[in-house]
Coordinates of C-alpha atoms in Angstrom, one line a residue:
Y293 CA 22.0 15.4 -2.5
E294 CA 21.6 11.6 -2.5
N295 CA 17.0 11.7 -2.5
F296 CA 17.6 14.1 -5.5
D297 CA 20.2 11.8 -7.6
F298 CA 18.5 8.5 -6.9
H299 CA 15.3 9.9 -9.0
I300 CA 17.0 11.3 -11.5
E301 CA 19.1 8.1 -11.8
Q302 CA 15.4 6.1 -12.0
L303 CA 14.2 8.2 -14.6
G304 CA 17.0 7.4 -17.1
E305 CA 16.1 4.1 -15.9
F306 CA 12.6 4.7 -17.3
D307 CA 12.9 6.4 -20.1
Q308 CA 14.5 3.5 -22.7
P309 CA 12.9 0.9 -22.1
F310 CA 9.8 2.9 -21.8
A311 CA 10.9 4.2 -25.7
T312 CA 11.7 0.5 -26.3
L313 CA 8.3 -0.4 -25.2
I314 CA 6.3 2.3 -27.8
A315 CA 9.5 1.4 -30.4
D316 CA 8.5 -2.1 -30.5
L317 CA 4.9 -2.6 -30.5
A318 CA 5.2 0.0 -33.2
D319 CA 7.6 -2.7 -35.0
R320 CA 5.1 -5.1 -34.4
G321 CA 2.1 -3.0 -35.9
L322 CA 1.2 -4.0 -31.8
L323 CA 1.0 0.1 -30.8
E324 CA -2.7 1.2 -32.7
D325 CA -4.4 -1.7 -30.9
T326 CA -2.8 -2.0 -27.3
L327 CA -3.8 1.1 -24.8
I328 CA -0.9 2.4 -22.6
C329 CA -0.3 4.4 -19.5
V330 CA 2.5 5.6 -17.4
M331 CA 1.5 7.5 -14.3
S332 CA 2.1 8.1 -10.3
E333 CA -0.3 8.9 -7.2
F334 CA 1.1 11.7 -7.5
G335 CA 3.7 14.3 -8.1
R336 CA 7.1 15.5 -6.7
T337 CA 6.2 19.3 -4.9
P338 CA 8.9 21.8 -7.3
K339 CA 10.7 22.9 -4.3
I340 CA 13.7 20.8 -2.9
N341 CA 13.1 20.2 0.7
A342 CA 15.9 20.7 3.7
R343 CA 16.9 17.1 3.8
Y344 CA 17.7 17.3 -0.6
G345 CA 13.9 16.1 -1.5
R346 CA 11.4 16.5 -3.0
D347 CA 8.0 15.6 -1.7
H348 CA 4.4 14.4 -2.1
W349 CA 3.0 17.0 -4.3
G350 CA -0.7 16.2 -5.7
T351 CA -1.9 19.4 -6.6
A352 CA -0.3 19.5 -10.4
W353 CA 1.0 16.3 -11.9
S354 CA 1.8 14.4 -15.5
V355 CA 0.6 11.3 -18.0
A356 CA 1.8 9.7 -20.7
L357 CA 0.1 8.1 -22.7
A358 CA -0.2 6.1 -26.2
G359 CA -0.9 3.5 -28.5
C360 CA -4.3 2.8 -29.2
G361 CA -5.4 6.1 -31.5
I362 CA -3.6 8.9 -29.0
K363 CA -2.3 11.0 -30.7
G364 CA 1.7 11.2 -30.1
G365 CA 2.5 14.3 -28.9
A366 CA 0.2 16.1 -28.4
V367 CA 0.3 18.3 -24.6
V368 CA -3.5 18.8 -22.5
G369 CA -2.8 21.0 -19.4
K370 CA 0.0 23.5 -18.3
T371 CA 0.9 24.8 -14.8
N372 CA 2.0 28.0 -13.6
D373 CA 6.0 28.9 -13.8
N374 CA 6.8 27.8 -10.4
G375 CA 4.8 24.2 -11.5
T376 CA 2.7 24.4 -7.9
A377 CA -0.5 25.0 -9.7
V378 CA -2.4 24.3 -13.1
T379 CA -3.1 27.3 -14.9
D380 CA -4.6 26.2 -18.1
R381 CA -7.2 22.5 -19.0
M382 CA -7.0 20.9 -15.2
V383 CA -8.8 17.1 -15.9
H384 CA -8.7 14.1 -13.7
G385 CA -9.6 11.1 -12.8
G386 CA -13.0 11.7 -14.4
H387 CA -11.3 12.5 -17.8
L388 CA -8.5 9.6 -17.6
F389 CA -11.8 6.9 -17.3
H390 CA -13.4 8.3 -20.2
T391 CA -10.1 8.4 -22.0
Y392 CA -9.1 4.7 -21.2
F393 CA -12.9 4.0 -22.1
K394 CA -13.2 5.7 -25.3
A395 CA -9.1 5.1 -26.9
L396 CA -10.0 1.1 -25.8
G397 CA -14.0 1.1 -27.8
L398 CA -16.1 1.4 -24.4
N399 CA -18.7 3.3 -23.8
P400 CA -17.3 5.5 -20.8
T401 CA -21.1 5.8 -20.1
R402 CA -22.5 2.8 -19.6
N403 CA -22.6 1.0 -15.7
Y404 CA -21.4 -1.9 -14.5
Y405 CA -23.8 -3.5 -11.6
V406 CA -22.3 -4.9 -8.6
N407 CA -25.7 -6.7 -7.1
Q408 CA -28.1 -5.4 -9.2
Q409 CA -27.5 -1.4 -8.3
P410 CA -25.8 0.2 -11.2
I411 CA -22.4 1.6 -10.3
P412 CA -21.1 3.7 -13.7
M413 CA -17.4 2.7 -15.6
A414 CA -16.9 6.7 -15.2
D415 CA -17.6 9.4 -13.7
P416 CA -20.7 10.6 -15.2
K417 CA -19.6 14.2 -14.5
A418 CA -17.1 13.7 -17.0
E419 CA -15.3 13.3 -19.9
A420 CA -12.4 12.3 -22.2
I421 CA -9.7 14.5 -23.4
K422 CA -10.9 15.0 -26.5
E423 CA -7.8 16.6 -27.5
I424 CA -6.0 13.7 -27.3
L425 CA -8.1 10.5 -29.0
G426 CA -7.1 10.1 -32.7
L427 CA -10.2 10.7 -34.8
G428 CA -11.3 7.3 -35.6
E429 CA -13.3 5.3 -32.4
S430 CA -11.4 1.8 -31.8
L431 CA -13.3 -0.7 -32.5
S432 CA -11.2 -3.3 -30.4
G433 CA -8.1 -3.3 -28.7
K434 CA -5.0 -4.1 -25.9
L435 CA -5.1 -3.4 -22.0
L436 CA -1.2 -3.1 -21.3
L437 CA -1.3 -3.5 -17.3
Y438 CA 2.0 -2.8 -15.4
D439 CA 1.5 -4.5 -12.0
A440 CA 5.3 -2.9 -10.1
L441 CA 5.0 -4.9 -7.2
S442 CA 5.3 -8.4 -9.2
S443 CA 7.1 -6.6 -11.9
E444 CA 4.5 -8.9 -14.4
I445 CA 2.7 -7.5 -17.3
R446 CA -0.6 -8.5 -18.0
R447 CA -2.5 -8.3 -21.2
I448 CA -5.9 -6.9 -21.4
K449 CA -7.7 -7.6 -24.5
I450 CA -10.9 -6.0 -25.8
K451 CA -13.2 -6.9 -27.6
R452 CA -16.7 -6.4 -29.3
D453 CA -19.6 -8.3 -28.2
P454 CA -23.0 -7.9 -28.6
G455 CA -24.5 -9.6 -25.8
C456 CA -21.9 -8.3 -23.0
P457 CA -23.5 -7.4 -20.1
L458 CA -21.1 -5.8 -19.0
C459 CA -21.0 -3.1 -21.9
G460 CA -24.0 -4.6 -24.4
P461 CA -22.7 -3.7 -28.5
Q462 CA -20.2 -2.0 -27.5
A463 CA -17.5 -4.0 -26.1
T464 CA -15.7 -6.7 -23.5
I465 CA -13.4 -7.4 -21.4
H466 CA -11.8 -11.0 -21.8
D467 CA -8.5 -11.7 -19.7

Protein backbone atom coordinates (compact mmCIF):
# COMPACT_ATOMS: atom_id res chain seq x y z
CA TYR A 1 0.00 0.00 0.00
CA GLU A 2 3.01 2.30 0.42
CA ASN A 3 3.34 3.14 -3.31
CA PHE A 4 -0.33 4.14 -3.55
CA ASP A 5 -0.16 6.19 -0.33
CA PHE A 6 2.92 8.03 -1.64
CA HIS A 7 1.04 9.21 -4.73
CA ILE A 8 -1.96 10.31 -2.66
CA GLU A 9 0.44 12.36 -0.50
CA GLN A 10 2.00 13.92 -3.62
CA LEU A 11 -1.42 15.05 -4.82
CA GLY A 12 -1.95 16.92 -1.55
CA GLU A 13 1.50 18.46 -1.80
CA PHE A 14 0.71 19.73 -5.29
CA ASP A 15 -2.93 20.77 -4.83
CA GLN A 16 -2.47 23.60 -2.32
CA PRO A 17 0.59 25.26 -3.94
CA PHE A 18 -1.09 25.08 -7.36
CA ALA A 19 -4.26 26.72 -6.03
CA THR A 20 -2.11 29.33 -4.25
CA LEU A 21 -0.20 30.11 -7.46
CA ILE A 22 -3.42 30.66 -9.40
CA ALA A 23 -4.93 32.80 -6.61
CA ASP A 24 -1.75 34.86 -6.29
CA LEU A 25 -1.54 35.53 -10.03
CA ALA A 26 -5.24 36.49 -10.06
CA ASP A 27 -4.82 38.81 -7.04
CA ARG A 28 -1.89 40.57 -8.74
CA GLY A 29 -3.76 40.92 -12.04
CA LEU A 30 -1.29 38.62 -13.80
CA LEU A 31 -3.49 35.56 -14.42
CA GLU A 32 -5.20 37.06 -17.45
CA ASP A 33 -1.91 37.20 -19.37
CA THR A 34 -0.13 34.17 -17.88
CA LEU A 35 -0.74 30.68 -19.27
CA ILE A 36 -0.40 27.86 -16.74
CA CYS A 37 -0.22 24.26 -17.95
CA VAL A 38 0.06 21.19 -15.72
CA MET A 39 0.50 17.80 -17.36
CA SER A 40 2.69 14.73 -17.34
CA GLU A 41 3.88 12.41 -20.05
CA PHE A 42 1.39 9.70 -19.07
CA GLY A 43 -1.54 8.84 -16.85
CA ARG A 44 -1.83 5.92 -14.46
CA THR A 45 -3.60 2.61 -14.97
CA PRO A 46 -7.12 2.50 -13.58
CA LYS A 47 -6.35 -0.72 -11.68
CA ILE A 48 -3.94 -1.32 -8.79
CA ASN A 49 -1.14 -3.74 -9.77
CA ALA A 50 0.27 -6.68 -7.76
CA ARG A 51 2.70 -4.32 -5.94
CA TYR A 52 -0.18 -2.07 -4.79
CA GLY A 53 0.79 0.61 -7.30
CA ARG A 54 -0.36 1.77 -10.69
CA ASP A 55 1.54 1.48 -13.94
CA HIS A 56 2.03 4.05 -16.71
CA TRP A 57 -1.04 4.55 -18.91
CA GLY A 58 -0.90 6.66 -22.07
CA THR A 59 -4.44 5.92 -23.24
CA ALA A 60 -6.34 8.50 -21.16
CA TRP A 61 -5.00 11.27 -18.91
CA SER A 62 -5.65 14.84 -17.83
CA VAL A 63 -4.19 18.30 -18.42
CA ALA A 64 -5.00 21.39 -16.36
CA LEU A 65 -4.85 24.83 -18.00
CA ALA A 66 -5.48 28.24 -16.44
CA GLY A 67 -5.08 31.90 -17.23
CA CYS A 68 -4.53 33.71 -20.53
CA GLY A 69 -8.19 33.56 -21.50
CA ILE A 70 -8.71 29.87 -20.67
CA LYS A 71 -12.29 29.34 -19.47
CA GLY A 72 -12.20 28.36 -15.80
CA GLY A 73 -13.99 25.12 -14.89
CA ALA A 74 -14.30 23.94 -18.50
CA VAL A 75 -14.02 20.18 -19.02
CA VAL A 76 -13.38 18.65 -22.43
CA GLY A 77 -13.53 14.91 -23.06
CA LYS A 78 -14.72 11.89 -21.14
CA THR A 79 -13.51 8.36 -20.47
CA ASN A 80 -15.51 5.19 -20.03
CA ASP A 81 -16.61 4.23 -16.50
CA ASN A 82 -13.34 2.51 -15.59
CA GLY A 83 -11.07 5.15 -17.18
CA THR A 84 -9.46 2.84 -19.74
CA ALA A 85 -10.50 4.64 -22.95
CA VAL A 86 -11.65 8.05 -24.16
CA THR A 87 -15.30 7.93 -25.18
CA ASP A 88 -15.98 11.59 -25.98
CA ARG A 89 -13.92 14.43 -27.53
CA MET A 90 -10.46 12.89 -27.75
CA VAL A 91 -7.66 15.44 -28.13
CA HIS A 92 -3.91 14.96 -28.49
CA GLY A 93 -0.72 16.98 -28.22
CA GLY A 94 -1.34 18.75 -31.52
CA HIS A 95 -4.62 20.14 -30.18
CA LEU A 96 -2.86 21.24 -27.02
CA PHE A 97 -0.13 23.13 -28.88
CA HIS A 98 -2.71 24.92 -31.04
CA THR A 99 -4.55 25.85 -27.83
CA TYR A 100 -1.40 27.13 -26.07
CA PHE A 101 -0.41 29.25 -29.06
CA LYS A 102 -3.92 30.69 -29.53
CA ALA A 103 -4.20 31.54 -25.82
CA LEU A 104 -0.87 33.37 -26.04
CA GLY A 105 -1.87 35.24 -29.20
CA LEU A 106 0.42 33.27 -31.51
CA ASN A 107 -0.69 31.92 -34.87
CA PRO A 108 -0.31 28.11 -34.63
CA THR A 109 -0.62 27.65 -38.40
CA ARG A 110 2.63 29.47 -39.16
CA ASN A 111 5.96 27.76 -39.77
CA TYR A 112 9.34 28.40 -38.24
CA TYR A 113 12.44 27.66 -40.23
CA VAL A 114 15.53 25.58 -39.57
CA ASN A 115 18.13 25.95 -42.33
CA GLN A 116 15.40 27.33 -44.64
CA GLN A 117 13.25 24.23 -44.03
CA PRO A 118 9.70 25.09 -42.87
CA ILE A 119 8.64 23.34 -39.66
CA PRO A 120 5.01 23.74 -38.51
CA MET A 121 4.64 25.41 -35.10
CA ALA A 122 1.81 22.95 -34.37
CA ASP A 123 0.35 19.86 -36.04
CA PRO A 124 -1.29 21.08 -39.29
CA LYS A 125 -4.00 18.40 -38.96
CA ALA A 126 -5.10 19.58 -35.49
CA GLU A 127 -6.78 22.74 -34.19
CA ALA A 128 -7.21 24.55 -30.90
CA ILE A 129 -9.60 23.20 -28.27
CA LYS A 130 -12.19 25.92 -28.79
CA GLU A 131 -14.36 24.88 -25.82
CA ILE A 132 -11.75 26.17 -23.38
CA LEU A 133 -10.58 29.34 -25.14
CA GLY A 134 -12.10 32.67 -24.10
CA LEU A 135 -13.97 34.87 -26.55
CA GLY A 136 -11.21 37.43 -27.12
CA GLU A 137 -7.81 36.60 -28.54
CA SER A 138 -4.81 37.45 -26.40
CA LEU A 139 -2.48 40.02 -27.94
CA SER A 140 0.31 39.33 -25.51
CA GLY A 141 0.95 37.06 -22.59
CA LYS A 142 3.42 35.27 -20.39
CA LEU A 143 4.10 31.56 -20.42
CA LEU A 144 5.11 30.22 -17.02
CA LEU A 145 7.48 27.24 -17.30
CA TYR A 146 8.38 25.03 -14.35
CA ASP A 147 11.42 22.80 -14.67
CA ALA A 148 10.85 19.90 -12.28
CA LEU A 149 14.49 18.80 -12.39
CA SER A 150 15.90 22.14 -11.27
CA SER A 151 12.78 23.35 -9.40
CA GLU A 152 13.05 26.65 -11.27
CA ILE A 153 10.22 28.71 -12.71
CA ARG A 154 10.87 30.71 -15.88
CA ARG A 155 8.51 33.27 -17.33
CA ILE A 156 8.64 33.80 -21.08
CA LYS A 157 7.04 37.03 -22.30
CA ILE A 158 5.01 37.02 -25.49
CA LYS A 159 4.49 40.36 -27.22
CA ARG A 160 3.42 41.60 -30.63
CA ASP A 161 6.23 42.41 -33.03
CA PRO A 162 5.27 42.85 -36.71
CA GLY A 163 8.90 42.39 -37.77
CA CYS A 164 9.45 39.00 -36.11
CA PRO A 165 10.69 36.45 -38.72
CA LEU A 166 9.30 33.56 -36.65
CA CYS A 167 5.73 34.70 -36.18
CA GLY A 168 5.27 37.68 -38.51
CA PRO A 169 2.67 40.21 -37.40
CA GLN A 170 1.19 37.76 -34.87
CA ALA A 171 3.72 37.79 -31.99
CA THR A 172 7.26 37.07 -30.98
CA ILE A 173 8.79 35.26 -28.01
CA HIS A 174 11.20 37.03 -25.68
CA ASP A 175 12.93 35.28 -22.76
